Amino acid sequence: MPTHARAQDPAPGRGPLDQERAHLAASRAALAAMRAEVEALDISDVTGNWVNAAVLQSQIDQRIKALADHADTPLFFGRLDYLHAPGAEAAEGADGERFYIGRRHVHDADGDPLVIDWRAPVSQPFYRASKKDPMDIERRRRFGYTGGELTAYEDELLTGADAEEEHGTASRLLQAEIERPRVGPMRDIVATIQPEQDEIVRAGLSGSLCVQGAPGTGKTAVGLHRVAYLLYAHRERLARTGTLVIGPNRSFLHYIEQVLPALGELDVRQATVDDLVAHVEVRGTDSAEAARIKGDARMAEVLRRAVRSGVTVPTEPCVVVRGSRRWRVPAYELEELLRELLDRDIRYGAAREALPQRIAHAVLVRMEEAGEAPDDRVQDAVARNPAVKAVVKAALPPVDPAKLVLRLLSDADFLAEQARGLLTDEEQKAILWTRPARGVRSAKWSAADAVLIDEARDQVERTPSLGHVVVDEAQDLSPMQYRAVGRRCATGSVTVLGDLAQGTTPWATHSWPEALRHLGKPDARIEELTAGFRVPREIIAYASRLLPVIAPGLAAATSVRQAPGALDIRAVGDVADLDAAVVAACGEALAHEGSVGLIAADARVQVLADALAEAGLPYLSPGEETSREVRLTLVPATLAKGLEYDYVVLDEPAAIVDGEPDERTGLRRLYVALTRAVSGLAIRHAARLPSGLG
């Protein structure tokens, strides 16, 4: 697929807007023809069997789905007018080229592109070109749409006497697209990607990235667009190795799940860390202290010791009988073979596979010394000999990861032996079950226990690695969870997204270098996004008053958007009047276009649900898709992270802080809630505002 070619010239004698509409119509017709061509494919004579036919038909169905034309989604959102023909075209002496930039590639019947994929190299200047570095661009044109209809355009001249000065007037259409009210799940930001965001999106596949991003800087969208870009630039490689997006909870994943399909990527798996380690059914919960200890990186060494705790050094020789001959490997040699494997610190399962081959090799050496000429088939047969298998089973007994963790958490003596010098007596007592389970299925496993089982499984057998993993809201992962994620990209790369100021777990990350070490990517590049595009300046400045307490090392975020009146703080004199004031604020917010989120402490959610029902205001829960009819979502503060709403009503900030085990965590939870609004934030409170916000 070519990355660039001359676009069709607009029809002469028509106004610029009519010309652009004509190009849009031609592009839509071409896309429809592309889809019809795929639908008409006949594969009846090109496959050898039904399996190949099913695979090929599945690929065709996916292609048809990817070529769908959604009437309310513009095929292109920008245009680049080059001064000279880029790439190979320049060698032909062609003058300037014009390219329409969109979410997908569209070509005409002759194969000439009408729309260029935003990920193609020729599209890059749309995001990075400036007066200072025009990148051979004469004009950058942005398009405005109402629904799917092209209604406006805006030109930015980057070269020549009429070029705008750097830091000139911001694009009205760009601003309007950023501020466009949202209903439903998260949408792509492909039309509004900024230069610093584009650098992260287009970073190479070989290196890992960590993005520290303040609220509203678009770090989640940047991570998703990075996946789409990598799949475009390295499709064949990633088709073999796979990609994965990891989010903090199912509500968050539901919120972002339409972004990649909108960009034409349908095969990217999305999961939570709990999904990755779901080896047992989670039915129990831990205290904050127990969860913190189980999530500590020291538990990896405890588990490594536990996995190897059953190793027994051979004390008897191994005697292999083949025909009339007996071959003897003495105990000291068996011990040497075993210790050699253990000293290499390979996985337990790999050692169990290697030991019989080592013993068989020792037997073959004796055969050769006796004048025989055994081959590999003989070695494999000796490795399967009952005497050899018995030695291996006794020296390296099978390990069931779940049963091992069950014993570790149930048997105080076993835990003490494996945790000696690593965990204190108090820490051991904190993670021991008060009521030991009778078996794996009857145990009330916690989420942290499942991560321990996953670690033990990897100690036994290597976890398959993917080509690229994106992990969002990473600041809330424990060291052991980082290790679980790192196993999934051990031979690939990772994009870590997060904000240290939004860490709300007892084990929240204190620094990104520390987190990257646990992830197994200590050399990952750390980038910081501080310029906000979604949250208005007034709101982010107010929330940033908490930073000196919750994240002293972080610089306050800035915002390119001003929205006078975006922040509305009202005190309610009587606690009894608070519910009515909150419901009234929701009504005021619903008078505007767009989504509305009512965020409250978890303990207040049911009270507010009853108040909304009594007032006749329908509402949704996080994860349920908003619509034009129901635009209000009631959000527990613990589920607000990563979500955005056009308008947010924040109920009783002090209750959010009080709902956490300590003040710092509570203030971080409040910081998250304060930064979910795109257009307006209304705070209603009866209690005194937390320190710094008064």
XYZ file of C-alpha atoms in Angstrom:
694
model
C 0.000 0.000 0.000
C 1.565 3.334 -1.029
C 1.891 5.880 1.694
C 1.331 8.872 -0.555
C 0.232 9.912 -4.034
C -1.256 12.944 -5.684
C -4.830 13.543 -4.515
C -7.493 14.518 -7.030
C -7.650 18.245 -7.673
C -10.862 19.926 -6.582
C -13.368 20.615 -9.290
C -12.793 24.059 -10.885
C -15.444 26.757 -10.736
C -16.724 25.754 -7.312
C -16.181 27.328 -3.896
C -13.566 25.778 -1.593
C -16.170 24.282 0.752
C -18.101 22.746 -2.159
C -14.849 21.354 -3.548
C -13.990 19.732 -0.225
C -17.508 18.291 0.062
C -17.102 16.823 -3.406
C -13.849 15.179 -2.337
C -15.586 13.789 0.739
C -18.366 12.347 -1.415
C -15.826 10.799 -3.787
C -13.931 9.334 -0.853
C -17.063 7.795 0.639
C -17.971 6.287 -2.726
C -14.459 4.878 -3.055
C -14.619 3.351 0.425
C -17.940 1.737 -0.436
C -16.362 0.306 -3.591
C -13.413 -1.045 -1.570
C -15.807 -2.815 0.762
C -17.947 -4.160 -2.079
C -14.828 -5.572 -3.727
C -13.958 -7.522 -0.579
C -17.553 -8.700 -0.123
C -17.531 -10.054 -3.680
C -14.465 -12.238 -3.156
C -15.058 -15.908 -4.013
C -12.763 -18.205 -2.034
C -14.407 -21.482 -2.989
C -11.521 -22.515 -5.270
C -8.534 -21.082 -3.375
C -8.518 -23.126 -0.167
C -7.409 -26.710 0.253
C -9.638 -27.650 3.175
C -12.398 -26.341 5.388
C -9.965 -25.151 8.080
C -8.124 -22.860 5.662
C -11.438 -21.713 4.258
C -12.724 -20.798 7.722
C -9.532 -18.868 8.558
C -9.603 -16.982 5.268
C -13.306 -16.202 5.604
C -12.698 -14.857 9.109
C -9.990 -12.564 7.752
C -12.320 -11.366 5.008
C -15.088 -10.696 7.521
C -12.670 -8.654 9.639
C -11.614 -6.677 6.566
C -15.233 -5.964 5.671
C -15.869 -4.777 9.217
C -12.787 -2.533 9.137
C -14.019 -0.918 5.887
C -17.360 0.104 7.379
C -18.287 3.744 6.742
C -19.902 5.404 9.740
C -21.976 8.368 8.639
C -21.181 10.428 11.736
C -17.422 9.783 11.586
C -15.510 12.001 9.119
C -13.355 10.127 6.625
C -10.768 12.909 6.753
C -10.198 15.743 9.177
C -7.283 17.607 7.613
C -5.350 18.443 4.482
C -1.671 19.088 3.843
C -0.447 21.138 0.897
C 3.228 20.323 0.339
C 5.604 22.761 -1.357
C 7.299 19.836 -3.087
C 6.394 16.248 -3.735
C 7.638 14.128 -0.810
C 9.468 10.846 -1.131
C 9.625 9.060 -4.469
C 7.352 11.585 -6.204
C 10.001 14.272 -5.802
C 12.348 12.303 -8.041
C 9.866 12.692 -10.882
C 10.088 16.454 -10.634
C 6.501 16.882 -9.500
C 5.448 20.113 -7.860
C 3.601 20.350 -4.571
C 1.260 17.568 -3.508
C -2.020 17.696 -1.623
C -2.941 15.003 0.909
C -6.156 14.475 2.845
C -5.466 13.043 6.292
C -7.982 10.678 7.865
C -8.547 7.679 10.129
C -8.002 5.128 7.374
C -6.588 4.719 3.890
C -9.044 5.142 0.999
C -8.090 4.729 -2.658
C -9.931 5.094 -5.953
C -10.410 2.506 -8.698
C -6.907 3.168 -10.035
C -5.330 2.607 -6.622
C -4.522 6.285 -6.052
C -5.163 7.375 -2.452
C -7.992 9.790 -1.788
C -7.410 9.736 1.967
C -4.085 9.015 3.687
C -3.964 7.098 6.962
C -2.979 9.434 9.811
C -0.215 6.982 10.755
C 1.587 7.178 7.400
C 4.910 9.088 7.365
C 3.513 11.656 4.934
C 0.823 12.545 7.502
C 3.270 13.357 10.292
C 3.606 17.094 9.453
C -0.111 17.507 10.146
C 0.755 17.087 13.822
C 4.278 18.508 13.983
C 4.727 21.176 11.319
C 5.059 24.753 12.556
C 6.167 28.164 11.348
C 9.576 27.465 12.897
C 9.797 24.066 11.202
C 7.205 23.900 8.396
C 8.443 20.486 7.217
C 7.893 21.560 3.589
C 4.220 22.322 4.268
C 2.722 25.419 2.678
C -0.783 25.059 4.094
C -2.434 22.965 6.806
C -6.193 22.817 6.533
C -8.516 21.568 9.277
C -12.115 20.585 8.653
C -15.131 21.047 10.864
C -18.077 18.667 10.827
C -21.607 18.601 12.133
C -22.451 14.928 12.393
C -20.959 13.535 9.216
C -21.476 16.694 7.147
C -18.487 18.882 6.323
C -19.487 22.385 7.432
C -16.285 24.417 7.802
C -12.596 24.582 7.101
C -9.716 26.568 8.510
C -6.322 27.230 6.916
C -2.970 27.708 8.572
C -0.188 29.031 6.322
C 3.202 27.824 7.475
C 5.478 29.258 4.762
C 5.562 32.513 2.860
C 4.858 36.095 3.858
C 1.325 35.297 5.048
C 2.391 32.565 7.447
C 1.136 33.037 10.989
C 3.656 33.839 13.686
C 4.557 31.074 16.159
C 2.217 30.963 19.149
C -0.379 32.854 17.188
C -4.121 32.434 17.448
C -5.080 28.866 18.255
C -7.158 26.970 15.743
C -10.860 27.528 16.363
C -11.751 24.152 14.864
C -9.080 22.413 16.939
C -10.423 24.067 20.071
C -13.989 23.145 19.132
C -13.021 19.501 18.539
C -11.288 19.306 21.934
C -14.310 20.828 23.667
C -16.949 18.924 21.672
C -19.514 17.468 24.125
C -19.273 13.729 24.606
C -22.018 11.174 24.905
C -21.136 7.516 25.087
C -17.685 5.920 25.394
C -14.323 7.587 24.912
C -13.545 8.591 21.333
C -10.263 8.949 19.490
C -8.270 12.188 19.466
C -6.694 11.557 16.081
C -7.750 14.999 14.802
C -6.322 16.855 17.815
C -3.023 15.085 18.593
C -0.427 17.661 19.677
C 3.297 17.603 18.746
C 4.491 16.334 22.138
C 1.795 13.657 22.063
C 2.704 12.658 18.497
C 6.336 12.082 19.496
C 5.170 9.487 22.019
C 2.637 7.937 19.639
C 5.248 7.421 16.901
C 8.107 6.247 19.117
C 9.720 3.013 17.903
C 8.600 -0.475 18.874
C 11.958 -1.629 20.207
C 12.092 0.758 23.168
C 9.783 0.930 26.177
C 8.178 4.184 27.308
C 6.826 5.513 30.580
C 4.488 8.498 30.320
C 3.856 10.578 33.429
C 0.771 12.563 32.540
C -1.202 15.062 34.571
C -5.005 14.986 34.305
C -6.303 16.151 30.941
C -3.009 15.681 29.101
C -4.455 12.817 27.062
C -2.115 10.073 28.252
C -4.758 7.351 27.877
C -5.609 8.433 24.349
C -1.911 8.713 23.518
C -1.363 5.136 24.689
C -4.242 3.818 22.576
C -3.148 5.757 19.495
C 0.360 4.406 20.039
C -1.013 0.863 19.800
C -2.773 1.785 16.556
C 0.408 3.349 15.164
C 2.599 0.366 16.092
C 0.130 -2.018 14.455
C 0.344 0.100 11.290
C 4.142 0.340 11.287
C 4.890 -3.223 12.476
C 1.757 -5.153 11.569
C 3.390 -8.402 10.490
C 5.564 -8.631 13.602
C 2.794 -7.739 16.038
C 0.362 -10.061 14.267
C 2.668 -12.889 15.376
C 3.491 -11.669 18.880
C 0.270 -9.879 19.852
C -0.670 -6.681 21.669
C -2.511 -6.004 24.912
C -4.055 -2.989 26.634
C -4.307 -3.237 30.443
C -6.693 -0.996 32.359
C -7.542 -0.618 36.063
C -11.078 -2.036 35.977
C -13.862 -3.243 33.670
C -15.671 0.121 33.735
C -12.561 1.815 32.414
C -12.079 -0.790 29.680
C -15.694 -0.415 28.615
C -15.169 3.350 28.431
C -12.151 3.057 26.081
C -13.136 -0.041 24.094
C -14.354 1.836 20.981
C -11.220 3.933 20.429
C -9.130 1.325 18.606
C -11.991 -0.045 16.452
C -12.683 3.548 15.356
C -9.084 3.648 14.123
C -9.539 0.378 12.232
C -7.832 -1.904 14.786
C -10.204 -4.697 15.799
C -7.902 -7.364 17.235
C -6.293 -5.709 20.259
C -7.086 -7.521 23.485
C -8.063 -5.430 26.513
C -7.863 -6.750 30.080
C -7.286 -5.884 33.716
C -4.402 -7.271 35.769
C -6.976 -9.432 37.557
C -7.930 -10.936 34.186
C -4.301 -11.817 33.476
C -3.865 -13.746 36.732
C -7.297 -15.380 36.916
C -5.971 -18.858 37.713
C -8.356 -19.230 40.672
C -11.731 -17.778 41.573
C -11.340 -14.648 43.709
C -13.881 -14.664 46.520
C -11.983 -13.127 49.434
C -10.507 -9.783 50.393
C -7.365 -8.754 52.235
C -6.789 -6.077 54.810
C -4.822 -3.117 53.466
C -1.729 -4.314 55.347
C -1.987 -7.901 54.084
C -2.505 -6.708 50.509
C 0.512 -4.400 50.801
C 2.772 -7.226 52.021
C 1.510 -9.708 49.419
C 2.169 -7.085 46.748
C 5.716 -6.418 47.964
C 8.553 -7.489 45.658
C 10.064 -9.561 48.493
C 7.292 -12.090 47.942
C 8.927 -13.070 44.643
C 11.943 -14.426 46.517
C 9.693 -16.088 49.102
C 7.931 -17.909 46.264
C 11.200 -18.799 44.538
C 12.373 -20.468 47.728
C 9.017 -22.190 48.166
C 9.061 -23.607 44.640
C 12.514 -25.088 45.270
C 11.789 -26.192 48.826
C 11.058 -29.764 47.731
C 14.359 -30.282 45.908
C 16.128 -33.400 47.226
C 19.735 -34.277 46.434
C 20.044 -37.906 45.146
C 21.735 -40.319 47.538
C 21.403 -43.478 45.441
C 22.797 -44.193 41.955
C 20.601 -44.408 38.873
C 20.780 -47.785 37.149
C 19.406 -47.959 33.594
C 18.753 -51.398 32.117
C 18.833 -51.727 28.307
C 18.667 -55.229 26.977
C 21.335 -57.266 28.740
C 23.370 -54.225 29.776
C 23.104 -52.168 32.946
C 24.380 -48.593 32.989
C 25.088 -46.963 36.329
C 25.282 -43.202 37.093
C 26.589 -42.713 40.660
C 24.819 -40.478 43.177
C 27.630 -37.899 43.285
C 27.336 -37.388 39.510
C 23.557 -37.045 39.758
C 24.095 -34.430 42.464
C 26.512 -32.527 40.218
C 24.003 -32.522 37.355
C 21.230 -31.296 39.661
C 23.311 -28.568 41.289
C 24.511 -27.340 37.912
C 20.913 -26.792 36.825
C 19.914 -25.146 40.112
C 22.965 -22.851 40.053
C 21.879 -21.579 36.641
C 18.650 -20.467 38.338
C 16.537 -21.580 35.414
C 12.824 -22.133 35.870
C 11.830 -25.139 37.904
C 9.915 -26.733 35.046
C 12.871 -26.251 32.686
C 15.124 -27.961 35.220
C 12.704 -30.915 35.408
C 12.819 -31.182 31.605
C 16.595 -30.828 31.404
C 17.616 -33.238 34.183
C 16.468 -36.480 32.471
C 18.333 -35.441 29.322
C 21.477 -34.746 31.358
C 21.245 -38.148 33.019
C 20.620 -39.794 29.645
C 23.663 -38.044 28.222
C 25.785 -39.401 31.064
C 24.529 -42.912 30.168
C 25.348 -42.358 26.477
C 28.902 -41.358 27.358
C 29.280 -44.698 29.095
C 27.794 -46.483 26.090
C 30.287 -44.822 23.754
C 33.173 -45.680 26.084
C 31.990 -49.296 25.877
C 32.194 -49.200 22.080
C 28.523 -48.608 21.235
C 27.320 -45.883 18.855
C 24.049 -44.543 20.307
C 22.175 -41.716 18.552
C 19.673 -39.077 19.696
C 16.823 -41.577 19.638
C 18.653 -43.694 22.186
C 19.201 -40.635 24.407
C 15.486 -39.799 24.285
C 14.616 -43.400 25.121
C 16.998 -43.396 28.103
C 15.518 -40.072 29.307
C 12.099 -41.788 29.384
C 13.434 -44.831 31.245
C 11.504 -45.512 34.495
C 14.711 -45.397 36.558
C 15.593 -41.935 35.212
C 12.045 -40.671 35.677
C 12.071 -41.902 39.265
C 15.287 -39.991 40.016
C 13.842 -36.792 38.518
C 10.582 -37.126 40.428
C 12.411 -37.630 43.720
C 14.919 -34.825 43.146
C 12.521 -32.303 41.573
C 8.983 -33.263 42.611
C 6.111 -31.714 40.615
C 4.926 -28.314 41.868
C 1.313 -27.121 41.640
C 1.474 -23.293 41.946
C -1.954 -22.892 43.559
C -1.336 -25.687 46.086
C 2.067 -24.196 46.870
C 0.608 -20.736 47.623
C -2.173 -22.392 49.623
C 0.430 -24.096 51.791
C 2.460 -20.907 52.117
C -0.549 -18.943 53.423
C -1.869 -21.755 55.624
C 1.242 -23.297 57.181
C 3.012 -20.927 59.588
C 6.122 -23.087 59.814
C 6.443 -23.416 56.036
C 5.999 -19.653 55.571
C 8.544 -18.916 58.307
C 11.090 -21.168 56.603
C 10.659 -19.594 53.170
C 10.395 -15.994 54.444
C 13.364 -16.146 56.817
C 15.333 -12.896 56.527
C 12.739 -11.409 54.150
C 9.527 -10.863 56.130
C 9.267 -9.986 59.803
C 7.248 -12.121 62.188
C 4.534 -9.454 62.190
C 4.413 -9.413 58.390
C 4.165 -13.187 58.242
C 1.321 -13.132 60.749
C -0.496 -10.468 58.699
C -0.659 -12.619 55.545
C -1.389 -15.983 57.165
C -4.962 -17.165 56.824
C -6.773 -17.433 60.144
C -8.866 -20.284 58.733
C -6.760 -22.523 56.487
C -8.666 -23.870 53.486
C -9.030 -27.595 52.876
C -8.214 -27.295 49.191
C -7.608 -24.967 46.269
C -11.259 -24.831 45.233
C -12.614 -24.152 48.701
C -10.081 -21.409 49.460
C -11.278 -17.802 49.568
C -8.562 -16.393 47.375
C -7.986 -12.643 47.254
C -6.856 -10.636 44.227
C -3.359 -10.405 45.743
C -3.286 -14.198 46.212
C -4.008 -14.674 42.504
C -0.955 -12.554 41.679
C 1.163 -14.764 43.965
C -0.074 -17.861 42.123
C 0.832 -16.220 38.820
C 4.348 -15.546 40.146
C 4.677 -19.165 41.260
C 3.466 -20.385 37.853
C 6.164 -18.320 36.174
C 8.780 -19.750 38.532
C 7.742 -23.172 37.247
C 7.099 -22.392 33.577
C 7.822 -19.291 31.485
C 4.860 -17.000 30.792
C 4.402 -16.307 27.041
C 5.450 -12.789 26.040
C 3.586 -10.387 23.766
C 5.058 -7.928 21.305
C 3.744 -4.797 22.997
C 1.732 -4.052 26.120
C 0.115 -0.767 27.167
C -0.680 -0.472 30.873
C -2.782 2.492 31.984
C -3.242 3.927 35.495
C -0.031 2.104 36.308
C 0.654 4.172 39.423
C -1.787 1.932 41.323
C -0.001 -1.355 40.635
C 1.904 -3.194 43.346
C 5.464 -4.425 42.677
C 4.124 -7.965 42.274
C 1.506 -6.748 39.793
C 4.256 -4.974 37.854
C 6.105 -8.280 37.703
C 2.943 -9.978 36.385
C 2.646 -7.355 33.637
C 6.373 -7.504 32.898
C 6.148 -11.246 32.276
C 3.664 -10.535 29.485
C 6.168 -8.308 27.657
C 9.492 -9.863 28.705
C 10.708 -10.109 25.100
C 8.576 -7.229 23.824
C 8.131 -3.584 24.774
C 5.730 -1.701 27.006
C 4.099 1.707 27.249
C 3.415 2.650 30.860
C 0.850 5.398 31.477
C 0.110 6.977 34.813
C 0.193 9.900 37.206
C 1.987 9.605 40.539
C -0.392 12.173 42.016
C -3.346 9.848 41.366
C -2.004 6.811 43.217
C -4.733 5.658 45.609
C -3.700 2.165 46.689
C -1.698 1.394 49.849
C 1.120 0.180 47.574
C 0.921 3.048 45.042
C 4.081 3.765 43.059
C 6.443 6.330 44.579
C 8.712 6.748 41.544
C 8.699 5.581 37.951
C 12.306 4.263 37.948
C 11.354 1.984 40.849
C 8.236 0.785 39.036
C 10.169 0.147 35.814
C 12.676 -2.023 37.692
C 9.840 -4.212 38.963
C 8.479 -4.330 35.421
C 11.814 -5.580 34.120
C 12.294 -2.481 31.945
C 14.783 -0.320 33.881
C 16.038 1.331 30.680
C 12.610 2.562 29.567
C 12.476 6.221 28.583
C 10.391 8.435 30.864
C 8.380 11.227 29.244
C 6.206 13.799 30.977
C 3.023 15.401 29.677
C 2.152 18.552 31.617
C 0.165 20.573 29.091
C -3.514 19.792 29.520
C -6.017 19.987 26.689
C -9.157 18.570 28.261
C -9.445 19.987 31.776
C -9.934 23.791 31.890
C -7.215 25.896 33.500
C -9.475 27.028 36.325
C -10.231 23.457 37.394
C -6.718 22.047 37.105
C -5.291 25.006 39.014
C -7.754 24.405 41.847
C -7.005 20.665 42.003
C -3.256 21.364 41.888
C -3.469 22.998 45.305
C -3.323 19.426 46.631
C -0.038 18.529 44.888
C 2.342 19.790 47.611
C 0.769 17.224 49.950
C 0.027 14.288 47.649
C 3.004 14.484 45.237
C 5.586 17.051 46.354
C 7.995 16.277 43.513
C 5.548 16.872 40.665
C 5.174 20.180 38.864
C 1.663 21.571 38.697
C -0.112 20.814 35.447
C -1.047 23.602 33.072
C -3.899 23.837 30.583
C -4.186 25.505 27.203
C -7.908 26.017 27.779
C -9.552 28.778 29.749
C -13.221 28.475 30.687
C -14.393 31.328 32.903
C -17.115 30.097 35.221
C -16.054 26.445 34.850
C -15.591 26.116 38.620
C -18.635 26.497 40.866
C -18.142 25.873 44.610
C -21.094 26.266 46.964
C -21.368 25.517 50.650
C -24.628 24.163 52.032
C -25.428 25.349 55.522
C -27.152 22.196 56.732
C -26.161 18.585 56.042
C -29.845 17.782 55.573
C -29.954 20.128 52.568
C -26.892 18.666 50.850
C -28.706 15.958 48.878
C -31.178 18.458 47.441
C -28.337 20.841 46.513
C -26.477 18.051 44.715
C -29.571 16.966 42.785
C -30.209 20.596 41.813
C -26.608 20.903 40.567
C -27.136 17.785 38.427
C -30.219 19.387 36.919
C -28.253 22.543 36.105
C -25.497 20.496 34.482
C -28.001 18.536 32.393
C -29.240 21.821 30.957
C -25.986 21.878 28.991
C -25.113 19.545 26.128
C -22.890 16.577 26.924
C -22.308 13.971 29.606
C -22.648 14.578 33.348
C -20.900 12.655 36.101
C -22.008 12.822 39.735
C -18.978 11.717 41.772
C -19.374 10.902 45.450
C -17.751 8.955 48.234
C -18.725 5.282 47.986
C -20.631 5.515 51.264
C -22.789 8.317 49.839
C -23.697 6.636 46.545
C -26.875 4.878 47.690
C -28.158 8.008 49.455
C -27.691 10.025 46.276
C -29.203 7.255 44.153
C -32.366 7.483 46.222
C -32.369 11.291 45.946
C -32.002 11.162 42.153
C -34.793 8.605 41.863
C -37.077 10.734 44.015
C -36.318 13.751 41.821
C -37.081 11.771 38.654
C -33.548 12.043 37.261
C -32.524 8.794 35.502
C -28.880 7.818 35.858
C -26.392 5.148 34.855
C -23.601 3.294 36.626
C -19.949 3.448 35.465
C -19.442 1.214 32.470
C -22.984 1.716 31.171
C -23.044 3.685 27.937
C -24.590 7.132 28.064
C -27.087 8.199 25.438
C -28.939 11.329 24.413
C -31.782 10.248 26.669
C -29.700 9.403 29.770
C -26.566 11.505 30.159
C -26.082 11.346 33.940
C -23.773 8.755 35.529
C -23.536 8.210 39.285
C -19.870 7.416 39.951
C -18.380 6.070 43.204
C -15.125 7.926 43.819
C -13.201 4.647 43.770
C -14.229 4.076 40.123
C -13.722 7.605 38.800
C -10.113 7.188 37.734
C -9.576 7.410 33.991
C -13.149 8.549 33.255
C -14.132 11.960 31.861
C -17.399 13.867 31.684
C -18.320 17.185 30.140
C -19.720 18.319 33.480
C -19.002 16.927 36.929
C -20.956 17.438 40.128
C -18.749 16.614 43.099
C -20.509 15.693 46.318
C -18.949 16.431 49.731
C -15.150 16.369 49.167
C -14.489 15.715 52.870
C -16.453 12.437 52.674
C -14.204 11.255 49.811
C -11.111 11.931 51.905
C -12.605 10.293 54.990
C -13.481 7.178 52.991
C -9.810 6.216 52.599
C -7.543 4.585 55.214
C -5.307 7.671 55.518
C -5.508 11.353 54.671
C -2.883 11.336 51.918
C -4.635 8.554 50.035
C -7.942 10.332 50.561
C -6.554 13.580 49.130
C -5.228 11.692 46.111
C -8.668 10.168 45.594
C -10.128 13.668 45.793
C -7.554 14.951 43.270
C -8.770 12.302 40.840
C -12.411 13.309 41.351
C -11.615 17.006 40.905
C -10.008 16.452 37.502
C -12.700 14.476 35.641
C -14.497 17.516 34.157
C -13.954 18.782 30.612
C -16.234 21.824 30.682
C -17.468 22.487 34.203
C -17.107 21.356 37.821
C -19.751 22.029 40.482
C -18.761 21.259 44.086
C -21.412 21.035 46.779
C -20.385 20.568 50.411
C -21.731 20.866 53.931
C -18.558 19.889 55.801
C -15.440 22.015 55.774
C -13.342 21.627 52.628
C -10.074 19.696 53.035
C -6.930 21.656 53.777
C -5.680 23.590 50.769
C -9.053 23.825 49.015
C -10.790 26.276 51.335
